[in-house]
């Protein structure tokens, strides 16, 4: 707020909201006002890293940024399918790459080593395109004891894959190629058996059409059902990887015109663009039940609306004291001022209102 009178006015309103069900997320509770004791911490829960470029310099740069972000107490999400598949030739090194999964191991060890704010363990999300040649390795990664334990894993699943699955068709595993690579390997980009044109988060020097789609060389084809079955087996055995309908995410994003989302925060509830950040809070809905567990039980909608409104301003203020370590993160947050407000206690509130969870009345109330 801009002056002492405004600060005093909103201090009282914020305190009232906190006493009536508004619960700021953990990073706000832990770090807001603690600058004198731990100045390198943030009030932001969720971040997504910048796009991981397909070069050693770019990869190590993201490791550095991620380490600073985790130290500040923020979780980080990354997409790793921008890295070329295992066995691909790296002309600058005169060698073959060990692939994106091996570089994920580097991020995993970094997260394990860096002490996050307040001594808690750092949190990471790795997303991976279902059309990448190494996708089966990604799906099975956690079958290896102790591997990638600082990560949650999620697949980026396109509408094209779901259509292939529904049609019981084949699915091409492919990775972008440059004009130089196409010429050297004699690849005919007009031949759909050799090249598929797909959305890709970076153009770089890749062959790109006017509609923005990138030429991806097909490494192998297999039934879409086979990939689906591997995902289902992995989900049954150890609950990963997750499943993100990424085309739907971008279609439903209000900021579709200025950002391309390819990753989420570690728990998956907040899809974010490169360098995106989001602060969180929740409202305890049990606090608004009047005369609970009686025939006259009701819900104080007026108080609920007021708490939501005041809490919105409070979370927007947190944007100003974000404490994020990277200039790109601070700019992205200030430009869009994202916050995520959730709720909890719904099941308990329904019981207090005399409704069975899942009944038509409870659905209408929710």
Short mmCIF file of C-alpha atoms in Angstrom, two decimals:
data_model
loop_
_atom_site.label_atom_id
_atom_site.label_comp_id
_atom_site.label_asym_id
_atom_site.label_seq_id
_atom_site.Cartn_x
_atom_site.Cartn_y
_atom_site.Cartn_z
CA UNK A 1 0.00 0.00 0.00
CA UNK A 2 1.14 3.53 -0.79
CA UNK A 3 0.86 5.26 2.61
CA UNK A 4 0.62 4.56 6.35
CA UNK A 5 -3.16 5.03 6.49
CA UNK A 6 -3.70 2.51 3.69
CA UNK A 7 -1.25 0.09 5.27
CA UNK A 8 -3.09 0.28 8.61
CA UNK A 9 -6.49 -0.16 6.93
CA UNK A 10 -5.45 -3.24 4.98
CA UNK A 11 -3.42 -4.65 7.86
CA UNK A 12 -6.66 -4.90 9.82
CA UNK A 13 -8.53 -6.43 6.85
CA UNK A 14 -5.77 -8.94 6.16
CA UNK A 15 -5.70 -9.93 9.84
CA UNK A 16 -9.50 -10.35 9.77
CA UNK A 17 -9.25 -12.61 6.70
CA UNK A 18 -6.53 -14.72 8.33
CA UNK A 19 -8.80 -15.17 11.36
CA UNK A 20 -11.72 -16.18 9.13
CA UNK A 21 -10.34 -19.00 7.03
CA UNK A 22 -7.67 -17.52 4.72
CA UNK A 23 -4.51 -19.66 4.88
CA UNK A 24 -1.44 -18.43 2.93
CA UNK A 25 0.74 -21.19 1.54
CA UNK A 26 3.83 -22.48 3.32
CA UNK A 27 6.39 -20.21 1.65
CA UNK A 28 4.42 -17.12 2.69
CA UNK A 29 3.96 -18.31 6.27
CA UNK A 30 7.61 -19.35 6.52
CA UNK A 31 9.35 -16.46 4.78
CA UNK A 32 7.23 -13.28 4.69
CA UNK A 33 8.76 -10.79 7.12
CA UNK A 34 11.83 -12.95 7.73
CA UNK A 35 14.19 -10.97 5.48
CA UNK A 36 16.46 -10.04 8.40
CA UNK A 37 17.02 -13.69 9.32
CA UNK A 38 16.98 -15.42 5.91
CA UNK A 39 17.19 -12.81 3.14
CA UNK A 40 17.68 -15.32 0.31
CA UNK A 41 14.25 -16.92 0.65
CA UNK A 42 11.05 -16.48 -1.35
CA UNK A 43 7.31 -16.26 -0.70
CA UNK A 44 6.63 -18.17 -3.94
CA UNK A 45 5.77 -21.88 -3.95
CA UNK A 46 5.71 -22.68 -7.66
CA UNK A 47 8.12 -21.98 -10.51
CA UNK A 48 8.94 -23.41 -13.90
CA UNK A 49 12.44 -23.13 -15.32
CA UNK A 50 13.28 -21.49 -18.61
CA UNK A 51 13.36 -23.86 -21.58
CA UNK A 52 16.31 -26.25 -21.32
CA UNK A 53 18.34 -25.69 -24.48
CA UNK A 54 20.00 -28.59 -26.29
CA UNK A 55 23.59 -27.71 -25.45
CA UNK A 56 25.85 -28.39 -22.50
CA UNK A 57 26.17 -24.69 -21.76
CA UNK A 58 22.38 -24.26 -21.69
CA UNK A 59 21.85 -27.35 -19.54
CA UNK A 60 24.43 -26.33 -16.94
CA UNK A 61 23.01 -22.81 -16.94
CA UNK A 62 19.61 -24.21 -15.98
CA UNK A 63 21.22 -26.34 -13.25
CA UNK A 64 22.72 -23.14 -11.79
CA UNK A 65 19.38 -21.30 -11.94
CA UNK A 66 17.51 -24.25 -10.47
CA UNK A 67 19.94 -24.50 -7.57
CA UNK A 68 19.36 -20.85 -6.67
CA UNK A 69 15.59 -21.31 -6.99
CA UNK A 70 15.52 -24.40 -4.77
CA UNK A 71 17.72 -22.64 -2.20
CA UNK A 72 15.10 -19.87 -2.03
CA UNK A 73 12.47 -22.49 -1.12
CA UNK A 74 10.61 -22.67 -4.44
CA UNK A 75 9.77 -25.86 -6.30
CA UNK A 76 10.85 -26.08 -9.96
CA UNK A 77 9.39 -27.72 -13.04
CA UNK A 78 11.28 -28.42 -16.26
CA UNK A 79 10.66 -29.98 -19.66
CA UNK A 80 13.48 -32.33 -20.67
CA UNK A 81 12.26 -33.49 -24.07
CA UNK A 82 13.98 -30.49 -25.68
CA UNK A 83 17.21 -32.51 -25.30
CA UNK A 84 18.22 -34.80 -28.17
CA UNK A 85 17.75 -38.55 -27.68
CA UNK A 86 20.33 -40.96 -26.33
CA UNK A 87 22.88 -41.96 -28.95
CA UNK A 88 22.46 -38.84 -31.09
CA UNK A 89 25.70 -37.40 -32.46
CA UNK A 90 27.00 -34.15 -30.97
CA UNK A 91 29.17 -32.60 -33.68
CA UNK A 92 30.81 -30.07 -31.36
CA UNK A 93 32.12 -32.82 -29.11
CA UNK A 94 32.62 -35.47 -31.76
CA UNK A 95 30.70 -37.89 -29.54
CA UNK A 96 27.26 -39.35 -28.94
CA UNK A 97 25.01 -37.93 -26.23
CA UNK A 98 23.92 -39.98 -23.24
CA UNK A 99 20.40 -38.52 -23.59
CA UNK A 100 17.97 -36.44 -21.53
CA UNK A 101 17.52 -39.00 -18.74
CA UNK A 102 21.22 -38.85 -17.87
CA UNK A 103 21.04 -35.05 -17.60
CA UNK A 104 17.97 -35.39 -15.40
CA UNK A 105 20.23 -37.39 -13.06
CA UNK A 106 22.42 -34.26 -12.77
CA UNK A 107 19.43 -32.13 -11.71
CA UNK A 108 18.34 -34.89 -9.33
CA UNK A 109 21.69 -34.92 -7.53
CA UNK A 110 21.80 -31.12 -7.44
CA UNK A 111 18.37 -31.03 -5.78
CA UNK A 112 19.44 -33.73 -3.32
CA UNK A 113 22.57 -31.72 -2.44
CA UNK A 114 21.23 -28.15 -2.22
CA UNK A 115 19.60 -27.37 1.11
CA UNK A 116 16.29 -25.69 0.44
CA UNK A 117 14.97 -22.82 2.56
CA UNK A 118 14.05 -23.91 6.06
CA UNK A 119 15.94 -27.17 5.66
CA UNK A 120 13.14 -28.87 3.75
CA UNK A 121 13.83 -31.10 0.76
CA UNK A 122 13.63 -29.45 -2.65
CA UNK A 123 10.77 -30.35 -5.01
CA UNK A 124 11.02 -30.84 -8.79
CA UNK A 125 8.78 -31.83 -11.71
CA UNK A 126 10.12 -33.27 -14.97
CA UNK A 127 7.83 -33.24 -18.00
CA UNK A 128 8.52 -35.14 -21.20
CA UNK A 129 6.87 -35.17 -24.62
CA UNK A 130 5.16 -38.44 -25.51
CA UNK A 131 6.60 -38.18 -29.04
CA UNK A 132 10.27 -38.11 -27.95
CA UNK A 133 12.40 -41.12 -29.01
CA UNK A 134 13.38 -41.79 -25.37
CA UNK A 135 9.83 -41.72 -24.02
CA UNK A 136 9.78 -45.41 -23.02
CA UNK A 137 12.95 -44.88 -21.00
CA UNK A 138 11.29 -41.92 -19.28
CA UNK A 139 8.16 -43.95 -18.48
CA UNK A 140 10.26 -46.71 -16.90
CA UNK A 141 12.84 -44.47 -15.18
CA UNK A 142 11.66 -45.07 -11.62
CA UNK A 143 11.78 -48.84 -11.94
CA UNK A 144 15.49 -48.36 -11.22
CA UNK A 145 16.03 -48.27 -7.47
CA UNK A 146 16.97 -44.83 -6.16
CA UNK A 147 16.81 -43.06 -9.53
CA UNK A 148 15.22 -39.60 -9.91
CA UNK A 149 13.84 -39.61 -6.37
CA UNK A 150 13.92 -35.80 -6.19
CA UNK A 151 11.52 -35.63 -9.15
CA UNK A 152 7.88 -36.11 -9.92
CA UNK A 153 7.46 -37.19 -13.56
CA UNK A 154 4.71 -36.32 -16.04
CA UNK A 155 4.15 -36.99 -19.73
CA UNK A 156 3.10 -34.20 -22.10
CA UNK A 157 0.35 -35.90 -24.10
CA UNK A 158 -0.84 -34.28 -27.33
CA UNK A 159 -4.23 -34.47 -29.03
CA UNK A 160 -2.44 -36.17 -31.94
CA UNK A 161 -1.33 -39.02 -29.70
CA UNK A 162 -4.81 -39.45 -28.24
CA UNK A 163 -6.25 -39.57 -31.78
CA UNK A 164 -3.70 -42.25 -32.76
CA UNK A 165 -4.59 -44.20 -29.64
CA UNK A 166 -8.32 -43.97 -30.30
CA UNK A 167 -7.79 -45.09 -33.91
CA UNK A 168 -5.56 -47.95 -32.70
CA UNK A 169 -2.88 -46.55 -34.99
CA UNK A 170 0.87 -46.13 -35.00
CA UNK A 171 2.77 -43.35 -33.27
CA UNK A 172 6.04 -41.90 -34.49
CA UNK A 173 8.82 -41.20 -32.00
CA UNK A 174 10.67 -38.24 -33.48
CA UNK A 175 13.04 -35.37 -32.72
CA UNK A 176 13.62 -32.06 -34.57
CA UNK A 177 16.36 -31.78 -37.16
CA UNK A 178 18.23 -28.91 -38.80
CA UNK A 179 18.64 -28.32 -42.54
CA UNK A 180 22.26 -29.41 -42.20
CA UNK A 181 21.28 -32.68 -40.52
CA UNK A 182 18.59 -33.33 -43.11
CA UNK A 183 21.05 -32.80 -45.97
CA UNK A 184 23.78 -34.91 -44.37
CA UNK A 185 21.44 -37.83 -43.72
CA UNK A 186 19.52 -37.50 -47.00
CA UNK A 187 16.21 -36.99 -45.21
CA UNK A 188 13.25 -36.03 -47.40
CA UNK A 189 11.21 -33.63 -45.25
CA UNK A 190 8.24 -34.04 -47.58
CA UNK A 191 8.06 -37.78 -46.87
CA UNK A 192 5.71 -38.44 -43.90
CA UNK A 193 7.40 -41.78 -43.34
CA UNK A 194 10.64 -39.93 -42.54
CA UNK A 195 9.43 -36.64 -41.03
CA UNK A 196 6.45 -35.51 -38.96
CA UNK A 197 5.68 -31.84 -38.36
CA UNK A 198 4.97 -31.08 -34.70
CA UNK A 199 4.66 -28.24 -32.26
CA UNK A 200 7.99 -27.73 -30.50
CA UNK A 201 8.77 -25.28 -27.67
CA UNK A 202 11.92 -23.96 -29.38
CA UNK A 203 12.68 -23.29 -33.05
CA UNK A 204 16.48 -22.82 -32.75
CA UNK A 205 18.00 -23.82 -36.10
CA UNK A 206 15.42 -26.53 -36.74
CA UNK A 207 13.52 -26.72 -40.02
CA UNK A 208 10.30 -24.81 -39.39
CA UNK A 209 7.15 -24.32 -41.48
CA UNK A 210 5.23 -21.06 -41.80
CA UNK A 211 2.66 -22.31 -39.30
CA UNK A 212 5.43 -22.69 -36.71
CA UNK A 213 5.55 -26.50 -36.77
CA UNK A 214 9.00 -28.07 -36.67
CA UNK A 215 10.29 -30.93 -38.83
CA UNK A 216 10.90 -33.96 -36.59
CA UNK A 217 12.79 -36.94 -37.94
CA UNK A 218 11.06 -40.23 -37.16
CA UNK A 219 13.38 -42.54 -35.23
CA UNK A 220 10.88 -45.39 -34.90
CA UNK A 221 7.20 -46.17 -35.08
CA UNK A 222 5.19 -48.35 -32.75
CA UNK A 223 1.54 -48.84 -31.86
CA UNK A 224 0.19 -45.97 -29.75
CA UNK A 225 -1.51 -48.65 -27.65
CA UNK A 226 1.90 -50.08 -26.71
CA UNK A 227 3.00 -46.74 -25.22
CA UNK A 228 -0.36 -46.38 -23.48
CA UNK A 229 -0.05 -49.84 -21.94
CA UNK A 230 3.45 -49.00 -20.64
CA UNK A 231 2.07 -45.83 -19.03
CA UNK A 232 -0.77 -47.78 -17.40
CA UNK A 233 1.61 -50.46 -16.08
CA UNK A 234 3.90 -47.79 -14.63
CA UNK A 235 0.94 -45.98 -13.06
CA UNK A 236 -0.25 -49.22 -11.46
CA UNK A 237 3.20 -50.24 -10.23
CA UNK A 238 4.47 -46.94 -8.80
CA UNK A 239 2.00 -44.15 -9.64
CA UNK A 240 4.18 -42.37 -12.21
CA UNK A 241 4.47 -40.78 -14.69
CA UNK A 242 1.57 -38.37 -14.53
CA UNK A 243 -0.48 -37.48 -17.58
CA UNK A 244 -0.78 -33.88 -18.83
CA UNK A 245 -3.06 -33.16 -21.80
CA UNK A 246 -0.78 -30.34 -22.88
CA UNK A 247 -2.78 -29.15 -25.90
CA UNK A 248 -5.84 -28.77 -23.67
CA UNK A 249 -3.78 -26.86 -21.10
CA UNK A 250 -2.73 -24.32 -23.72
CA UNK A 251 -6.20 -24.07 -25.28
CA UNK A 252 -7.75 -23.24 -21.90
CA UNK A 253 -5.00 -20.86 -20.79
CA UNK A 254 -6.18 -17.24 -20.61
CA UNK A 255 -2.67 -16.13 -21.56
CA UNK A 256 -2.54 -18.33 -24.69
CA UNK A 257 -1.60 -15.33 -26.83
CA UNK A 258 1.70 -14.60 -25.06
CA UNK A 259 2.99 -17.88 -23.62
CA UNK A 260 3.51 -21.54 -24.43
CA UNK A 261 3.17 -23.86 -21.44
CA UNK A 262 5.23 -27.06 -21.39
CA UNK A 263 5.73 -27.77 -17.68
CA UNK A 264 4.10 -27.49 -14.27
CA UNK A 265 5.13 -26.91 -10.69
CA UNK A 266 6.24 -30.04 -8.74
CA UNK A 267 2.76 -31.11 -7.68
CA UNK A 268 1.24 -30.54 -11.09
CA UNK A 269 -1.59 -28.20 -10.11
CA UNK A 270 -0.07 -25.09 -11.70
CA UNK A 271 0.97 -25.17 -15.37
CA UNK A 272 3.38 -22.27 -15.97
CA UNK A 273 5.35 -20.75 -18.88
CA UNK A 274 9.17 -20.54 -18.95
CA UNK A 275 10.38 -18.64 -15.85
CA UNK A 276 6.77 -18.59 -14.65
CA UNK A 277 5.99 -18.36 -10.95
CA UNK A 278 2.87 -18.60 -8.82
CA UNK A 279 2.11 -17.95 -5.17
CA UNK A 280 -0.52 -19.96 -3.38
CA UNK A 281 -3.14 -19.81 -0.67
CA UNK A 282 -6.23 -21.72 0.42
CA UNK A 283 -9.48 -21.02 2.23
CA UNK A 284 -10.85 -23.30 4.96
CA UNK A 285 -14.50 -23.60 3.95
CA UNK A 286 -15.52 -25.15 7.29
CA UNK A 287 -15.13 -21.68 8.81
CA UNK A 288 -18.24 -20.47 6.95
CA UNK A 289 -20.68 -23.17 8.11
CA UNK A 290 -23.26 -21.72 10.47
CA UNK A 291 -25.09 -23.86 13.08
CA UNK A 292 -23.09 -26.92 12.02
CA UNK A 293 -24.53 -30.43 12.43
CA UNK A 294 -28.04 -29.13 13.08
CA UNK A 295 -31.21 -28.97 10.99
CA UNK A 296 -30.58 -25.23 10.61
CA UNK A 297 -27.04 -25.56 9.23
CA UNK A 298 -26.15 -23.05 6.51
CA UNK A 299 -23.25 -21.46 4.69
CA UNK A 300 -22.30 -17.79 5.08
CA UNK A 301 -21.79 -16.88 1.43
CA UNK A 302 -21.42 -13.16 2.19
CA UNK A 303 -18.50 -13.73 4.56
CA UNK A 304 -16.97 -16.24 2.13
CA UNK A 305 -17.06 -13.69 -0.72
CA UNK A 306 -15.48 -11.03 1.48
CA UNK A 307 -12.64 -13.32 2.61
CA UNK A 308 -11.96 -14.29 -1.03
CA UNK A 309 -11.84 -10.63 -2.06
CA UNK A 310 -9.54 -9.52 0.78
CA UNK A 311 -7.32 -12.60 0.36
CA UNK A 312 -6.98 -11.83 -3.36
CA UNK A 313 -5.54 -8.42 -2.53
CA UNK A 314 -3.29 -9.94 0.11
CA UNK A 315 -1.85 -12.50 -2.33
CA UNK A 316 -1.41 -9.78 -4.94
CA UNK A 317 0.67 -7.86 -2.39
CA UNK A 318 2.87 -10.93 -2.00
CA UNK A 319 3.88 -10.46 -5.66
CA UNK A 320 5.71 -7.33 -4.52
CA UNK A 321 7.78 -9.15 -1.87
CA UNK A 322 8.38 -12.29 -3.93
CA UNK A 323 12.08 -12.78 -3.11
CA UNK A 324 12.66 -14.77 -6.32
CA UNK A 325 16.37 -15.16 -7.13
CA UNK A 326 16.25 -14.65 -10.92
CA UNK A 327 15.42 -11.41 -12.76
CA UNK A 328 13.47 -13.40 -15.39
CA UNK A 329 11.27 -14.93 -12.67
CA UNK A 330 10.58 -11.56 -11.06
CA UNK A 331 9.67 -9.99 -14.41
CA UNK A 332 7.36 -12.86 -15.39
CA UNK A 333 5.57 -12.71 -12.02
CA UNK A 334 5.20 -8.91 -12.10
CA UNK A 335 3.86 -8.95 -15.67
CA UNK A 336 1.08 -11.48 -14.99
CA UNK A 337 0.66 -11.42 -11.20
CA UNK A 338 -0.50 -15.05 -11.01
CA UNK A 339 -1.80 -16.48 -7.81
CA UNK A 340 -3.55 -19.75 -7.08
CA UNK A 341 -6.30 -19.73 -4.46
CA UNK A 342 -7.65 -23.12 -3.48
CA UNK A 343 -9.85 -24.42 -0.72
CA UNK A 344 -9.81 -27.26 1.75
CA UNK A 345 -12.15 -28.80 4.30
CA UNK A 346 -14.89 -29.42 1.71
CA UNK A 347 -15.70 -32.94 2.92
CA UNK A 348 -15.89 -31.76 6.52
CA UNK A 349 -18.02 -28.76 5.55
CA UNK A 350 -20.47 -31.03 3.72
CA UNK A 351 -20.75 -33.28 6.77
CA UNK A 352 -21.35 -30.22 8.97
CA UNK A 353 -24.11 -29.18 6.54
CA UNK A 354 -25.70 -32.64 6.76
CA UNK A 355 -24.84 -33.61 3.17
CA UNK A 356 -23.36 -36.90 2.04
CA UNK A 357 -20.16 -36.38 0.04
CA UNK A 358 -20.91 -36.99 -3.64
CA UNK A 359 -24.70 -36.70 -3.34
CA UNK A 360 -26.58 -34.45 -5.82
CA UNK A 361 -27.03 -31.83 -3.10
CA UNK A 362 -23.29 -31.82 -2.31
CA UNK A 363 -22.43 -31.50 -6.01
CA UNK A 364 -24.79 -28.54 -6.37
CA UNK A 365 -23.32 -26.89 -3.28
CA UNK A 366 -19.74 -27.43 -4.52
#
